[in-house]
mmCIF file of C-alpha atoms in Angstrom:
data_model
loop_
_atom_site.group_PDB
_atom_site.id
_atom_site.type_symbol
_atom_site.label_atom_id
_atom_site.label_comp_id
_atom_site.label_asym_id
_atom_site.label_seq_id
_atom_site.Cartn_x
_atom_site.Cartn_y
_atom_site.Cartn_z
ATOM 1 C CA MET A 1 22.149 -13.679 30.613
ATOM 2 C CA PRO A 2 25.976 -12.256 31.498
ATOM 3 C CA PHE A 3 26.146 -10.288 27.998
ATOM 4 C CA VAL A 4 22.658 -8.882 28.380
ATOM 5 C CA ILE A 5 23.477 -7.405 31.486
ATOM 6 C CA ALA A 6 26.926 -5.983 30.659
ATOM 7 C CA VAL A 7 25.567 -4.009 27.560
ATOM 8 C CA THR A 8 22.674 -2.893 29.513
ATOM 9 C CA VAL A 9 25.166 -1.559 32.033
ATOM 10 C CA ILE A 10 27.336 -0.052 29.551
ATOM 11 C CA CYS A 11 24.226 1.424 27.918
ATOM 12 C CA ALA A 12 22.954 3.295 30.990
ATOM 13 C CA VAL A 13 26.563 3.920 31.721
ATOM 14 C CA THR A 14 26.894 5.910 28.194
ATOM 15 C CA GLY A 15 23.690 7.707 28.865
ATOM 16 C CA ALA A 16 24.820 9.144 31.765
ATOM 17 C CA LEU A 17 28.076 10.347 30.655
ATOM 18 C CA SER A 18 26.375 11.872 27.406
ATOM 19 C CA LEU A 19 24.023 13.527 29.140
ATOM 20 C CA PHE A 20 26.717 14.802 31.945
ATOM 21 C CA ALA A 21 28.085 16.403 28.600
ATOM 22 C CA ALA A 22 25.366 17.537 26.969
ATOM 23 C CA THR A 23 24.933 19.721 30.207
ATOM 24 C CA VAL A 24 28.808 20.757 30.290
ATOM 25 C CA ALA A 25 27.951 21.944 26.440
ATOM 26 C CA GLU A 26 25.146 23.475 27.305
ATOM 27 C CA THR A 27 27.103 25.740 30.376
ATOM 28 C CA ARG A 28 29.526 26.485 27.906
ATOM 29 C CA ALA A 29 26.950 27.366 25.121
ATOM 30 C CA ASN A 30 24.954 29.801 27.409
ATOM 31 C CA ARG A 31 28.702 31.409 28.683
ATOM 32 C CA ALA A 32 29.409 32.284 25.263
ATOM 33 C CA LEU A 33 26.193 33.757 24.631
ATOM 34 C CA HIS A 34 26.497 35.934 27.706
ATOM 35 C CA ASP A 35 30.177 36.812 26.318
ATOM 36 C CA SER A 36 28.967 38.037 23.119
ATOM 37 C CA ARG A 37 26.817 40.741 24.617
ATOM 38 C CA SER A 38 30.000 42.579 25.489
ATOM 39 C CA CYS A 39 31.336 42.920 22.157
ATOM 40 C CA PHE A 40 29.683 45.881 20.781
ATOM 41 C CA VAL A 41 31.389 49.197 19.998
ATOM 42 C CA GLY A 42 29.998 52.613 19.910
ATOM 43 C CA ASP A 43 25.967 52.406 18.806
ATOM 44 C CA GLY A 44 25.693 49.254 18.964
ATOM 45 C CA ASN A 45 28.115 47.792 16.347
ATOM 46 C CA PRO A 46 29.584 44.129 16.638
ATOM 47 C CA THR A 47 33.233 43.203 17.331
ATOM 48 C CA ASN A 48 34.788 40.400 15.269
ATOM 49 C CA SER A 49 34.486 38.737 18.202
ATOM 50 C CA PHE A 50 31.081 38.869 18.473
ATOM 51 C CA PHE A 51 30.776 36.497 15.460
ATOM 52 C CA ALA A 52 33.272 34.094 17.194
ATOM 53 C CA HIS A 53 31.018 34.204 20.073
ATOM 54 C CA ARG A 54 27.647 33.698 18.396
ATOM 55 C CA ALA A 55 29.544 30.810 15.862
ATOM 56 C CA ARG A 56 31.059 29.437 18.998
ATOM 57 C CA HIS A 57 27.463 29.193 20.717
ATOM 58 C CA ASP A 58 25.694 27.566 17.982
ATOM 59 C CA ARG A 59 28.294 25.228 17.673
ATOM 60 C CA LEU A 60 28.106 24.094 21.398
ATOM 61 C CA HIS A 61 24.265 24.044 21.061
ATOM 62 C CA ARG A 62 24.108 21.604 18.119
ATOM 63 C CA LEU A 63 26.591 19.319 20.177
ATOM 64 C CA ASN A 64 24.602 19.436 23.286
ATOM 65 C CA THR A 65 21.570 18.633 20.842
ATOM 66 C CA ALA A 66 23.493 15.553 19.554
ATOM 67 C CA LEU A 67 24.506 14.134 23.218
ATOM 68 C CA LEU A 68 20.524 14.542 24.180
ATOM 69 C CA ILE A 69 19.507 12.531 21.647
ATOM 70 C CA LEU A 70 22.728 10.153 22.328
ATOM 71 C CA SER A 71 21.917 9.798 25.742
ATOM 72 C CA ALA A 72 17.948 9.488 24.941
ATOM 73 C CA VAL A 73 18.328 6.632 22.384
ATOM 74 C CA VAL A 74 21.052 4.873 25.026
ATOM 75 C CA SER A 75 18.509 4.860 28.013
ATOM 76 C CA LEU A 76 15.777 3.104 25.937
ATOM 77 C CA ALA A 77 18.368 0.554 24.807
ATOM 78 C CA ALA A 78 19.593 -0.130 28.452
ATOM 79 C CA THR A 79 15.424 -0.247 29.258
ATOM 80 C CA GLY A 80 14.883 -2.214 26.446
ATOM 81 C CA PHE A 81 17.800 -4.762 26.911
ATOM 82 C CA ALA A 82 16.853 -4.740 30.961
ATOM 83 C CA VAL A 83 13.512 -5.602 30.371
ATOM 84 C CA TYR A 84 14.541 -8.147 27.816
ATOM 85 C CA ALA A 85 16.601 -9.730 30.613
ATOM 86 C CA VAL A 86 13.806 -9.909 33.016
ATOM 87 C CA ALA A 87 11.273 -11.382 30.548
ATOM 88 C CA VAL A 88 13.498 -14.246 29.085
ATOM 89 C CA PHE A 89 15.333 -15.157 32.311
#
């Protein structure tokens, strides 16, 4: 019984931390997207920093997606362990 409770708590904490990290990653991705809008010269020709900001946005967005998937999986695991603990014990 204490093992199941410990695993449930660890899953819940991991889910909360990954959700927080996903929020931070998405905020930084949006900042990179916003910064890329000011990287044009003349008639709308993009500078090198435009492509760097866009690459950063894409990378952070992929990280955000992975963290949200991790959060969903560990939240489901925590729910499953909690239901198991209530049903069995």
